Amino acid sequence: APLLLARVAQAIRQKQGEWLEAKQTPASFVLSTGDNLYGDATDDAFKQLEREMLDVVQLPFVLVLGNHDVAPSKYVWHTGRHGERGGRWICPGPAFRLADHLAAADTALVDITVINTNKLNGPIRRAPPGPAPAFYKSKDHGWWKEQKQSLERMLTARQDRWQIVVGHHPCEYVPLSTKEHGLPVVKWFTTTFMRGGMKSKQKRSGLAHILRRSADLYLCGHQHLFAAMKLRPSSSRRTAETRCAFVIV
């Protein structure tokens, strides 16, 4: 909605000004965790976004794809504009490494990796919404396993840097609420596929397990709430799987 976009843009610009006035490090880019487009994928929708957001906040915008963004027309709406606005619109595909698309100074201390978590959307169970050659080459359901394996290799290769992973769906649910999108119990369903089936749980090879032990922060959206969480060791959770912090925005 225009009013909401305008409010968010003004809040970002105000915070950026406060940081600069206090001689603190300002933001280098804006990151969306997905569900960027609820309406039709039209040029008018992009022009509205330009007026309300991109023209107000003069920073690169990094867009993660949510479940509302991966229908064919919406996927093209996002990725077809990659590199526009003087390189400020960053959405090259479903999964990518941010360092490949931002100046090295912007990610000097961390590796930020964007992944595709849209596994539950009907056709995407059988094929990914688009290519991400650094993460998977399969054009069928094998993309999910390949992405997990690629992500683990990337995370473990650079343990001298902070490892931040960004996706759309959460893999840890918020214990204070039983609802998601106003519906009870649904939140357990959406976190389950991130952990995998019984075999993945036994082998600790689900996407959630990889994040728990190899990332420092997993940032996501989808649930329309804000939460910051850290796991504790338990009888069913190894200490090594409590490394990652989880933030839902």
mmCIF file of N, CA, C and O in Angstrom, residues 1-13 44-57 61 85:
data_model
loop_
_atom_site.group_PDB
_atom_site.id
_atom_site.type_symbol
_atom_site.label_atom_id
_atom_site.label_comp_id
_atom_site.label_asym_id
_atom_site.label_seq_id
_atom_site.Cartn_x
_atom_site.Cartn_y
_atom_site.Cartn_z
ATOM 1 N N ALA A 1 0.844 -1.186 0.000
ATOM 2 C CA ALA A 1 0.000 0.000 0.000
ATOM 3 C C ALA A 1 0.878 1.234 0.000
ATOM 4 O O ALA A 1 1.884 1.272 0.703
ATOM 5 N N PRO A 2 0.485 2.290 -0.740
ATOM 6 C CA PRO A 2 1.316 3.486 -0.820
ATOM 7 C C PRO A 2 1.638 4.089 0.539
ATOM 8 O O PRO A 2 2.765 4.500 0.797
ATOM 9 N N LEU A 3 0.635 4.174 1.441
ATOM 10 C CA LEU A 3 0.857 4.778 2.741
ATOM 11 C C LEU A 3 1.909 4.011 3.526
ATOM 12 O O LEU A 3 2.800 4.598 4.150
ATOM 13 N N LEU A 4 1.839 2.684 3.494
ATOM 14 C CA LEU A 4 2.803 1.871 4.221
ATOM 15 C C LEU A 4 4.204 2.031 3.634
ATOM 16 O O LEU A 4 5.186 2.200 4.371
ATOM 17 N N LEU A 5 4.314 2.000 2.303
ATOM 18 C CA LEU A 5 5.612 2.190 1.667
ATOM 19 C C LEU A 5 6.213 3.529 2.049
ATOM 20 O O LEU A 5 7.402 3.636 2.356
ATOM 21 N N ALA A 6 5.395 4.566 2.018
ATOM 22 C CA ALA A 6 5.879 5.907 2.343
ATOM 23 C C ALA A 6 6.368 5.971 3.783
ATOM 24 O O ALA A 6 7.400 6.588 4.075
ATOM 25 N N ARG A 7 5.637 5.333 4.689
ATOM 26 C CA ARG A 7 6.043 5.336 6.097
ATOM 27 C C ARG A 7 7.379 4.621 6.286
ATOM 28 O O ARG A 7 8.251 5.084 7.017
ATOM 29 N N VAL A 8 7.514 3.480 5.651
ATOM 30 C CA VAL A 8 8.765 2.721 5.770
ATOM 31 C C VAL A 8 9.926 3.525 5.197
ATOM 32 O O VAL A 8 11.007 3.608 5.805
ATOM 33 N N ALA A 9 9.721 4.126 4.030
ATOM 34 C CA ALA A 9 10.779 4.905 3.396
ATOM 35 C C ALA A 9 11.203 6.075 4.283
ATOM 36 O O ALA A 9 12.387 6.347 4.455
ATOM 37 N N GLN A 10 10.231 6.782 4.847
ATOM 38 C CA GLN A 10 10.545 7.915 5.705
ATOM 39 C C GLN A 10 11.278 7.470 6.970
ATOM 40 O O GLN A 10 12.191 8.153 7.446
ATOM 41 N N ALA A 11 10.895 6.323 7.518
ATOM 42 C CA ALA A 11 11.561 5.805 8.710
ATOM 43 C C ALA A 11 13.018 5.449 8.413
ATOM 44 O O ALA A 11 13.917 5.731 9.216
ATOM 45 N N ILE A 12 13.243 4.835 7.248
ATOM 46 C CA ILE A 12 14.618 4.491 6.859
ATOM 47 C C ILE A 12 15.450 5.754 6.672
ATOM 48 O O ILE A 12 16.581 5.857 7.166
ATOM 49 N N ARG A 13 14.887 6.730 5.988
ATOM 50 C CA ARG A 13 15.626 7.969 5.739
ATOM 51 C C ARG A 13 15.920 8.714 7.043
ATOM 52 O O ARG A 13 17.009 9.252 7.230
ATOM 53 N N ASP A 44 3.134 -0.325 -13.551
ATOM 54 C CA ASP A 44 2.567 0.651 -12.614
ATOM 55 C C ASP A 44 2.950 0.312 -11.171
ATOM 56 O O ASP A 44 3.205 1.212 -10.360
ATOM 57 N N ALA A 45 2.980 -0.977 -10.853
ATOM 58 C CA ALA A 45 3.368 -1.381 -9.502
ATOM 59 C C ALA A 45 4.812 -0.989 -9.213
ATOM 60 O O ALA A 45 5.148 -0.552 -8.110
ATOM 61 N N PHE A 46 5.682 -1.132 -10.216
ATOM 62 C CA PHE A 46 7.077 -0.760 -10.017
ATOM 63 C C PHE A 46 7.216 0.761 -9.915
ATOM 64 O O PHE A 46 8.001 1.259 -9.093
ATOM 65 N N LYS A 47 6.472 1.501 -10.708
ATOM 66 C CA LYS A 47 6.527 2.957 -10.637
ATOM 67 C C LYS A 47 6.075 3.459 -9.273
ATOM 68 O O LYS A 47 6.613 4.423 -8.735
ATOM 69 N N GLN A 48 5.079 2.788 -8.704
ATOM 70 C CA GLN A 48 4.639 3.161 -7.358
ATOM 71 C C GLN A 48 5.759 2.913 -6.354
ATOM 72 O O GLN A 48 6.014 3.753 -5.480
ATOM 73 N N LEU A 49 6.422 1.777 -6.485
ATOM 74 C CA LEU A 49 7.531 1.464 -5.589
ATOM 75 C C LEU A 49 8.656 2.484 -5.745
ATOM 76 O O LEU A 49 9.284 2.891 -4.760
ATOM 77 N N GLU A 50 8.900 2.912 -6.985
ATOM 78 C CA GLU A 50 9.915 3.934 -7.220
ATOM 79 C C GLU A 50 9.559 5.234 -6.507
ATOM 80 O O GLU A 50 10.390 5.832 -5.822
ATOM 81 N N ARG A 51 8.310 5.676 -6.657
ATOM 82 C CA ARG A 51 7.886 6.943 -6.061
ATOM 83 C C ARG A 51 7.941 6.889 -4.543
ATOM 84 O O ARG A 51 8.418 7.822 -3.893
ATOM 85 N N GLU A 52 7.412 5.813 -3.990
ATOM 86 C CA GLU A 52 7.237 5.750 -2.545
ATOM 87 C C GLU A 52 8.485 5.300 -1.794
ATOM 88 O O GLU A 52 8.635 5.599 -0.611
ATOM 89 N N MET A 53 9.380 4.592 -2.458
ATOM 90 C CA MET A 53 10.517 4.009 -1.744
ATOM 91 C C MET A 53 11.863 4.320 -2.386
ATOM 92 O O MET A 53 12.738 4.944 -1.781
ATOM 93 N N LEU A 54 12.064 3.923 -3.644
ATOM 94 C CA LEU A 54 13.393 4.004 -4.252
ATOM 95 C C LEU A 54 13.864 5.442 -4.436
ATOM 96 O O LEU A 54 15.060 5.726 -4.312
ATOM 97 N N ASP A 55 12.936 6.356 -4.739
ATOM 98 C CA ASP A 55 13.320 7.754 -4.911
ATOM 99 C C ASP A 55 13.573 8.444 -3.575
ATOM 100 O O ASP A 55 14.256 9.464 -3.517
ATOM 101 N N VAL A 56 13.015 7.903 -2.508
ATOM 102 C CA VAL A 56 13.148 8.510 -1.182
ATOM 103 C C VAL A 56 14.417 8.038 -0.487
ATOM 104 O O VAL A 56 15.120 8.815 0.156
ATOM 105 N N VAL A 57 14.717 6.754 -0.616
ATOM 106 C CA VAL A 57 15.898 6.167 0.026
ATOM 107 C C VAL A 57 16.922 5.833 -1.051
ATOM 108 O O VAL A 57 16.739 4.886 -1.819
ATOM 109 N N PHE A 61 18.765 -1.705 -3.073
ATOM 110 C CA PHE A 61 17.710 -2.529 -2.504
ATOM 111 C C PHE A 61 17.976 -3.990 -2.887
ATOM 112 O O PHE A 61 18.024 -4.323 -4.073
ATOM 113 N N ARG A 85 18.042 1.003 -11.996
ATOM 114 C CA ARG A 85 18.203 2.096 -11.031
ATOM 115 C C ARG A 85 19.677 2.300 -10.676
ATOM 116 O O ARG A 85 20.064 2.450 -9.525
#
